[in-house]
Amino acid sequence: MSTAISYQSIYSFVSHQSSTISQSSRQPLLLPTKCFKIDSSLCYYTSRRKRNLSKIEATASQTSVSYNTTLLSPSKNTIPDNSQKKSNEAALILIRHGESSWNAKNLFTGCVDVPLTEKGVEEAIEAGKRISNIPIDVIFTSSLIRAQMTAMLAMIQHCRKKVPIILHNESDKAKSWSQVFSEETKDQSVPVIPAWQLNERMYGELQGLNRQETAERYGNQQVHEWRRSYDIPLPKGESLEMCAERAVAYFEENIEPKLAAGKNVMIAAHGNSLRSIIMYLDKLTCKEVISLELSTGIPLLYIFKDDKFMKRESPVGPIEAGFYAYTKVRHRFYCSTIFIFFEFSVLDGSLCLQRLAQYRQKLDDESLKK
Amino acid sequence: MATVVSHQAITSQRTSSNFKASHFLKEPLNVPIKLRQKRFKIQATASQAPLLDPVLSPSKTIPQSYKKKSNEASLILIRHGESLWNEKNLFTGCVDVPLTEKGVAEAIQAGKRISNIPVDLIFTSSLIRAQMTAMLAMTQHRCKKVVPIILHDESEKAQTWSHVFSEETRKQSIPVIAAWQLNERMYGELQGLNKEETAERYGTQQVHEWRRSYHIPPPKGESLEMCAERAVAYFEDNIQQELAFGNNVLIAAHGNSLRSIIMYLDKLTSQEVTSLELSTGLPLLYIFKDRKFMRRGSPVGPTEAGVYAYTKRLAQYRQKLDESLA
């Protein structure tokens, strides 16, 4: 997969170049304004030929989050119109919940519904700050409190101030009791849909055991095998494959149509359900997904456009968070790194994330008015 | 109790908390599943074992007259803090909106106040703002050994999937039971409406009547009486027996469901309850002893000696915590 390979090379580039680049100039450069006007107060980055990858340090403006924008392959030459754009692209944010009480105790959690620790709460709030300027129209979570709390705590930070409302469909009564009777209020709401299909992988007989007990009960080799395998289920539990099956199926049937309709989506879920989805988005192999580690509480951004998912790494967040992320480069693919990768083209006619940039502009204007 | 006349509003399903927790424990305990009868009140009988019995080992079966864990138990009531619709001045009712930053801070503060009071069992409503309040409060609890776990019984699958396979871990868990009967009063057609708009639409007096009357429901909604009926019934059938056994209980819920319960605990009249206002995020402590509820006000906080002077048992618990954390 070309992007996977390029991430690899970029990572090694990052680790060598990072120290020199960090202090480099942070001037935002304006894109060639061939087809449309760009507001100079927005942060845009240089463009090159399509498919060249370039590493640009993300800058954070004084007042708001800045993140990369990308340009698509040359398509339309018309001035992009917001209403048209709405149906063309959508943002997808993935957040893995932070530390839970059993993480802290080193117990296999799986689908046992344990809450976040104080640290997990802070991670959720921090994640919220990073995505505070990215539009969100609908939220999907698992049916477990640690993911739901992560989503709700993150949304407290959101600039738009729309109110998340958890939908209840467990019974007719639950549905009718949670009905909202004001259209205006509904417009100011972000529906939150809990789905068991986004739950953590079910860990079967390991749920509640600590790692030591597990090694004693089943043997080190067996445990090692489970960790390395894609399709071997845990006793009375799921394999990663089984988890991926139900998570991806749910994503395809329920989430992708929303993105296709132009709705911006946030998914707050768990390590295994999210990497299953990422496997689908990035077309990873089984081997690749097994070695994929997602940082907790660091949101990942994808742009969905023309039936394609383009990974945009983690929104940087306020300046401090950017530096904090810089020091945590750990993994091959999903590092909490200050550098953001993107594709761009100098000949393009449209700006892939222009809509997001305009949204951010609107938020800035609104906050100035206050 | 004059105000709780019948259980007709209550479903005839099995008592949810017994069912959930007995499955959660998965020990060979003979926890009888109480069947509900539609038309009249059911008292918790001595032959029914409560859902938590840490005293008994798995090999023993529950005797007919169960052995009590303790003669007294604490009951903590916490009303959740500010929600996003409180902030916007919208009627919330049973719409599931989360807490604001302030509401989160209130929950944490409440947690600090109860950090020295034992909690064996938690009941919440099915709404996220109450659940979050409970979970955030418990992050502050000084007894770090035990972890709250939300029980799931919405389906067979949910039960199986959330099963805990280590007995030691189960023993160090506090079951959390979510019950719709503890939900906020259902506000019907007012849900989502701005309080000012509603006053304009229906008239200030009508709105005042709905909010403050005991019997009159808002359109398509519940009266305080209806809310009290289902909340108190749930309390009597599921929570009181736990307290009677000696389990310490925390209830995180809402203004109307909690004052309904307080009406039952303090034997208030319907007039008294309509003027009862509960502070948000301020826990209320009751001691249940000899089948009586004694109100102990709001625990002041971990630094104040007063909080462990409530009863000798609480003082001893506090001492044990100090020793274990020293």
Short mmCIF file of N, CA, C and O in Angstrom, two decimals, chain A residues 22-97:
data_model
loop_
_atom_site.label_atom_id
_atom_site.label_comp_id
_atom_site.label_asym_id
_atom_site.label_seq_id
_atom_site.Cartn_x
_atom_site.Cartn_y
_atom_site.Cartn_z
N SER A 22 12.06 21.38 13.80
CA SER A 22 11.17 21.95 14.80
C SER A 22 11.32 23.45 14.94
O SER A 22 10.38 24.14 15.28
N GLN A 23 12.49 23.93 14.69
CA GLN A 23 12.67 25.36 14.88
C GLN A 23 12.57 26.14 13.59
O GLN A 23 12.82 27.32 13.56
N SER A 24 12.23 25.44 12.56
CA SER A 24 12.22 26.13 11.25
C SER A 24 11.06 27.11 11.18
O SER A 24 10.18 27.14 12.03
N SER A 25 11.09 27.84 10.11
CA SER A 25 10.07 28.86 9.92
C SER A 25 8.69 28.26 9.89
O SER A 25 8.47 27.18 9.35
N ARG A 26 7.79 28.97 10.46
CA ARG A 26 6.44 28.45 10.50
C ARG A 26 5.48 29.32 9.72
O ARG A 26 4.31 29.41 10.04
N GLN A 27 6.02 29.96 8.72
CA GLN A 27 5.13 30.82 7.95
C GLN A 27 4.12 30.01 7.18
O GLN A 27 4.48 29.14 6.40
N PRO A 28 2.89 30.27 7.40
CA PRO A 28 1.90 29.61 6.55
C PRO A 28 1.97 30.21 5.16
O PRO A 28 2.14 31.41 5.02
N LEU A 29 1.92 29.37 4.18
CA LEU A 29 2.02 29.86 2.82
C LEU A 29 0.68 29.79 2.14
O LEU A 29 -0.06 28.84 2.31
N LEU A 30 0.40 30.77 1.37
CA LEU A 30 -0.87 30.77 0.67
C LEU A 30 -0.79 29.90 -0.58
O LEU A 30 0.20 29.89 -1.28
N LEU A 31 -1.85 29.22 -0.84
CA LEU A 31 -1.91 28.40 -2.03
C LEU A 31 -2.16 29.28 -3.23
O LEU A 31 -2.74 30.35 -3.12
N PRO A 32 -1.71 28.78 -4.36
CA PRO A 32 -2.01 29.54 -5.59
C PRO A 32 -3.52 29.68 -5.72
O PRO A 32 -4.25 28.71 -5.64
N THR A 33 -3.94 30.88 -5.90
CA THR A 33 -5.39 31.10 -5.87
C THR A 33 -5.96 31.11 -7.27
O THR A 33 -6.64 32.05 -7.68
N LYS A 34 -5.70 30.06 -7.94
CA LYS A 34 -6.11 30.02 -9.34
C LYS A 34 -7.62 30.09 -9.47
O LYS A 34 -8.17 30.80 -10.28
N CYS A 35 -8.28 29.33 -8.65
CA CYS A 35 -9.71 29.20 -8.89
C CYS A 35 -10.60 29.79 -7.82
O CYS A 35 -11.79 29.87 -7.98
N PHE A 36 -10.03 30.14 -6.74
CA PHE A 36 -10.89 30.64 -5.69
C PHE A 36 -10.08 31.50 -4.74
O PHE A 36 -8.88 31.42 -4.66
N LYS A 37 -10.82 32.24 -4.01
CA LYS A 37 -10.15 33.14 -3.07
C LYS A 37 -9.89 32.39 -1.78
O LYS A 37 -10.70 31.62 -1.30
N ILE A 38 -8.73 32.65 -1.25
CA ILE A 38 -8.44 32.03 0.04
C ILE A 38 -8.23 33.14 1.04
O ILE A 38 -7.50 34.08 0.81
N ASP A 39 -8.88 32.98 2.13
CA ASP A 39 -8.73 33.97 3.18
C ASP A 39 -7.33 33.87 3.76
O ASP A 39 -6.90 32.79 4.18
N SER A 40 -6.64 34.95 3.79
CA SER A 40 -5.25 34.89 4.20
C SER A 40 -5.06 34.59 5.67
O SER A 40 -3.98 34.28 6.11
N SER A 41 -6.11 34.71 6.43
CA SER A 41 -5.93 34.41 7.84
C SER A 41 -5.97 32.93 8.13
O SER A 41 -5.66 32.48 9.22
N LEU A 42 -6.33 32.14 7.16
CA LEU A 42 -6.32 30.70 7.36
C LEU A 42 -4.91 30.17 7.15
O LEU A 42 -4.10 30.77 6.47
N CYS A 43 -4.62 29.05 7.75
CA CYS A 43 -3.31 28.45 7.57
C CYS A 43 -3.36 27.43 6.46
O CYS A 43 -4.01 26.42 6.56
N TYR A 44 -2.69 27.69 5.41
CA TYR A 44 -2.58 26.73 4.32
C TYR A 44 -1.12 26.41 4.14
O TYR A 44 -0.24 27.12 4.59
N TYR A 45 -0.87 25.35 3.43
CA TYR A 45 0.51 24.93 3.25
C TYR A 45 0.87 24.83 1.79
O TYR A 45 0.02 24.80 0.93
N THR A 46 2.16 24.74 1.56
CA THR A 46 2.62 24.71 0.17
C THR A 46 2.09 23.49 -0.55
O THR A 46 1.74 22.49 0.04
N SER A 47 2.09 23.60 -1.85
CA SER A 47 1.60 22.49 -2.64
C SER A 47 2.66 22.01 -3.60
O SER A 47 3.55 22.76 -3.98
N ARG A 48 2.56 20.78 -3.92
CA ARG A 48 3.46 20.20 -4.90
C ARG A 48 2.65 19.29 -5.78
O ARG A 48 1.44 19.21 -5.66
N ARG A 49 3.35 18.53 -6.59
CA ARG A 49 2.64 17.59 -7.45
C ARG A 49 1.90 16.58 -6.59
O ARG A 49 2.34 16.22 -5.52
N LYS A 50 0.87 16.09 -7.14
CA LYS A 50 0.10 15.07 -6.46
C LYS A 50 0.96 13.84 -6.22
O LYS A 50 1.83 13.51 -6.98
N ARG A 51 0.70 13.15 -5.12
CA ARG A 51 1.37 11.92 -4.75
C ARG A 51 2.77 12.10 -4.21
O ARG A 51 3.40 11.16 -3.78
N ASN A 52 3.25 13.32 -4.23
CA ASN A 52 4.49 13.54 -3.48
C ASN A 52 4.11 13.78 -2.05
O ASN A 52 3.19 14.52 -1.76
N LEU A 53 4.82 13.15 -1.19
CA LEU A 53 4.49 13.37 0.20
C LEU A 53 5.47 14.34 0.79
O LEU A 53 6.66 14.28 0.56
N SER A 54 4.93 15.22 1.54
CA SER A 54 5.82 16.18 2.15
C SER A 54 5.47 16.30 3.61
O SER A 54 4.32 16.23 4.01
N LYS A 55 6.48 16.48 4.37
CA LYS A 55 6.26 16.59 5.79
C LYS A 55 6.32 18.06 6.15
O LYS A 55 7.28 18.74 5.87
N ILE A 56 5.27 18.51 6.74
CA ILE A 56 5.25 19.93 7.12
C ILE A 56 4.95 20.00 8.59
O ILE A 56 4.09 19.31 9.11
N GLU A 57 5.63 20.82 9.25
CA GLU A 57 5.35 20.97 10.66
C GLU A 57 4.04 21.69 10.84
O GLU A 57 3.79 22.71 10.24
N ALA A 58 3.24 21.16 11.68
CA ALA A 58 1.96 21.80 11.93
C ALA A 58 2.20 23.01 12.80
O ALA A 58 3.00 22.98 13.72
N THR A 59 1.52 24.07 12.45
CA THR A 59 1.63 25.23 13.31
C THR A 59 0.33 25.43 14.03
O THR A 59 -0.72 25.05 13.54
N ALA A 60 0.43 26.00 15.16
CA ALA A 60 -0.79 26.28 15.87
C ALA A 60 -0.91 27.78 16.00
O ALA A 60 0.01 28.45 16.43
N SER A 61 -2.02 28.29 15.55
CA SER A 61 -2.21 29.73 15.65
C SER A 61 -2.49 30.08 17.10
O SER A 61 -2.72 29.22 17.93
N GLN A 62 -2.49 31.34 17.38
CA GLN A 62 -2.68 31.77 18.76
C GLN A 62 -4.01 31.33 19.32
O GLN A 62 -4.15 30.95 20.45
N THR A 63 -5.01 31.45 18.50
CA THR A 63 -6.35 31.28 19.03
C THR A 63 -7.00 29.95 18.69
O THR A 63 -7.98 29.60 19.27
N SER A 64 -6.46 29.25 17.72
CA SER A 64 -7.20 28.05 17.35
C SER A 64 -6.27 26.95 16.88
O SER A 64 -5.09 27.15 16.67
N VAL A 65 -6.85 25.81 16.73
CA VAL A 65 -6.10 24.66 16.25
C VAL A 65 -5.81 24.83 14.77
O VAL A 65 -6.66 25.25 14.02
N SER A 66 -4.64 24.48 14.37
CA SER A 66 -4.40 24.45 12.92
C SER A 66 -4.04 23.03 12.54
O SER A 66 -3.43 22.30 13.29
N TYR A 67 -4.47 22.64 11.43
CA TYR A 67 -4.14 21.31 10.96
C TYR A 67 -3.99 21.38 9.46
O TYR A 67 -4.30 22.36 8.83
N ASN A 68 -3.50 20.32 8.96
CA ASN A 68 -3.17 20.38 7.54
C ASN A 68 -4.40 20.44 6.68
O ASN A 68 -5.49 20.03 7.04
N THR A 69 -4.20 20.96 5.52
CA THR A 69 -5.25 20.90 4.50
C THR A 69 -4.65 20.18 3.31
O THR A 69 -3.45 20.12 3.16
N THR A 70 -5.47 19.60 2.52
CA THR A 70 -4.91 18.89 1.37
C THR A 70 -5.66 19.28 0.13
O THR A 70 -6.77 19.79 0.18
N LEU A 71 -5.04 18.98 -0.94
CA LEU A 71 -5.65 19.27 -2.23
C LEU A 71 -5.87 17.95 -2.94
O LEU A 71 -5.03 17.07 -2.90
N LEU A 72 -6.94 17.87 -3.58
CA LEU A 72 -7.26 16.64 -4.30
C LEU A 72 -6.65 16.67 -5.68
O LEU A 72 -6.14 17.67 -6.13
N SER A 73 -6.78 15.55 -6.31
CA SER A 73 -6.38 15.51 -7.71
C SER A 73 -7.23 16.49 -8.47
O SER A 73 -8.35 16.81 -8.06
N PRO A 74 -6.71 16.97 -9.52
CA PRO A 74 -7.43 17.99 -10.29
C PRO A 74 -8.81 17.48 -10.69
O PRO A 74 -8.93 16.45 -11.31
N SER A 75 -9.78 18.18 -10.28
CA SER A 75 -11.13 17.77 -10.69
C SER A 75 -11.86 18.98 -11.21
O SER A 75 -11.69 19.40 -12.33
N LYS A 76 -12.59 19.59 -10.33
CA LYS A 76 -13.39 20.71 -10.82
C LYS A 76 -12.56 21.97 -10.86
O LYS A 76 -11.65 22.17 -10.08
N ASN A 77 -12.93 22.81 -11.75
CA ASN A 77 -12.28 24.11 -11.81
C ASN A 77 -13.20 25.21 -11.32
O ASN A 77 -12.91 26.38 -11.43
N THR A 78 -14.32 24.79 -10.85
CA THR A 78 -15.27 25.80 -10.39
C THR A 78 -14.95 26.20 -8.96
O THR A 78 -14.30 25.48 -8.23
N ILE A 79 -15.47 27.33 -8.63
CA ILE A 79 -15.29 27.79 -7.25
C ILE A 79 -16.11 26.87 -6.35
O ILE A 79 -17.30 26.67 -6.59
N PRO A 80 -15.46 26.30 -5.39
CA PRO A 80 -16.20 25.37 -4.54
C PRO A 80 -17.29 26.10 -3.76
O PRO A 80 -17.10 27.20 -3.27
N ASP A 81 -18.43 25.46 -3.76
CA ASP A 81 -19.57 26.05 -3.08
C ASP A 81 -19.85 25.22 -1.83
O ASP A 81 -19.78 24.00 -1.87
N ASN A 82 -20.11 25.85 -0.75
CA ASN A 82 -20.28 25.13 0.51
C ASN A 82 -21.34 24.06 0.46
O ASN A 82 -21.17 22.98 0.99
N SER A 83 -22.45 24.36 -0.17
CA SER A 83 -23.53 23.39 -0.17
C SER A 83 -23.18 22.18 -1.02
O SER A 83 -23.55 21.06 -0.72
N GLN A 84 -22.42 22.39 -2.06
CA GLN A 84 -21.98 21.24 -2.87
C GLN A 84 -20.95 20.45 -2.09
O GLN A 84 -20.97 19.24 -2.04
N LYS A 85 -20.06 21.17 -1.46
CA LYS A 85 -18.98 20.53 -0.71
C LYS A 85 -19.54 19.62 0.36
O LYS A 85 -18.99 18.59 0.67
N LYS A 86 -20.66 20.02 0.91
CA LYS A 86 -21.21 19.26 2.03
C LYS A 86 -21.45 17.81 1.64
O LYS A 86 -21.29 16.91 2.43
N SER A 87 -21.84 17.58 0.43
CA SER A 87 -22.11 16.21 0.05
C SER A 87 -20.87 15.54 -0.51
O SER A 87 -20.90 14.37 -0.81
N ASN A 88 -19.79 16.25 -0.65
CA ASN A 88 -18.60 15.67 -1.25
C ASN A 88 -17.59 15.13 -0.26
O ASN A 88 -16.84 14.22 -0.58
N GLU A 89 -17.50 15.72 0.87
CA GLU A 89 -16.49 15.26 1.79
C GLU A 89 -17.00 15.33 3.22
O GLU A 89 -17.93 16.07 3.54
N ALA A 90 -16.36 14.54 4.04
CA ALA A 90 -16.75 14.53 5.44
C ALA A 90 -15.54 14.14 6.28
O ALA A 90 -14.65 13.42 5.83
N ALA A 91 -15.54 14.64 7.51
CA ALA A 91 -14.46 14.31 8.43
C ALA A 91 -14.86 13.10 9.26
O ALA A 91 -16.03 12.95 9.65
N LEU A 92 -13.89 12.25 9.52
CA LEU A 92 -14.11 11.10 10.40
C LEU A 92 -13.04 11.13 11.48
O LEU A 92 -11.84 11.12 11.17
N ILE A 93 -13.48 11.23 12.73
CA ILE A 93 -12.55 11.27 13.85
C ILE A 93 -12.66 9.97 14.63
O ILE A 93 -13.76 9.52 14.96
N LEU A 94 -11.52 9.37 14.91
CA LEU A 94 -11.51 8.15 15.72
C LEU A 94 -10.79 8.45 17.03
O LEU A 94 -9.68 8.98 17.00
N ILE A 95 -11.44 8.13 18.15
CA ILE A 95 -10.76 8.32 19.43
C ILE A 95 -10.82 7.03 20.23
O ILE A 95 -11.90 6.47 20.45
N ARG A 96 -9.67 6.59 20.65
CA ARG A 96 -9.61 5.44 21.55
C ARG A 96 -9.67 5.97 22.98
O ARG A 96 -8.95 6.91 23.32
N HIS A 97 -10.51 5.39 23.81
CA HIS A 97 -10.66 5.91 25.18
C HIS A 97 -9.35 5.79 25.96
O HIS A 97 -8.48 4.97 25.63
#
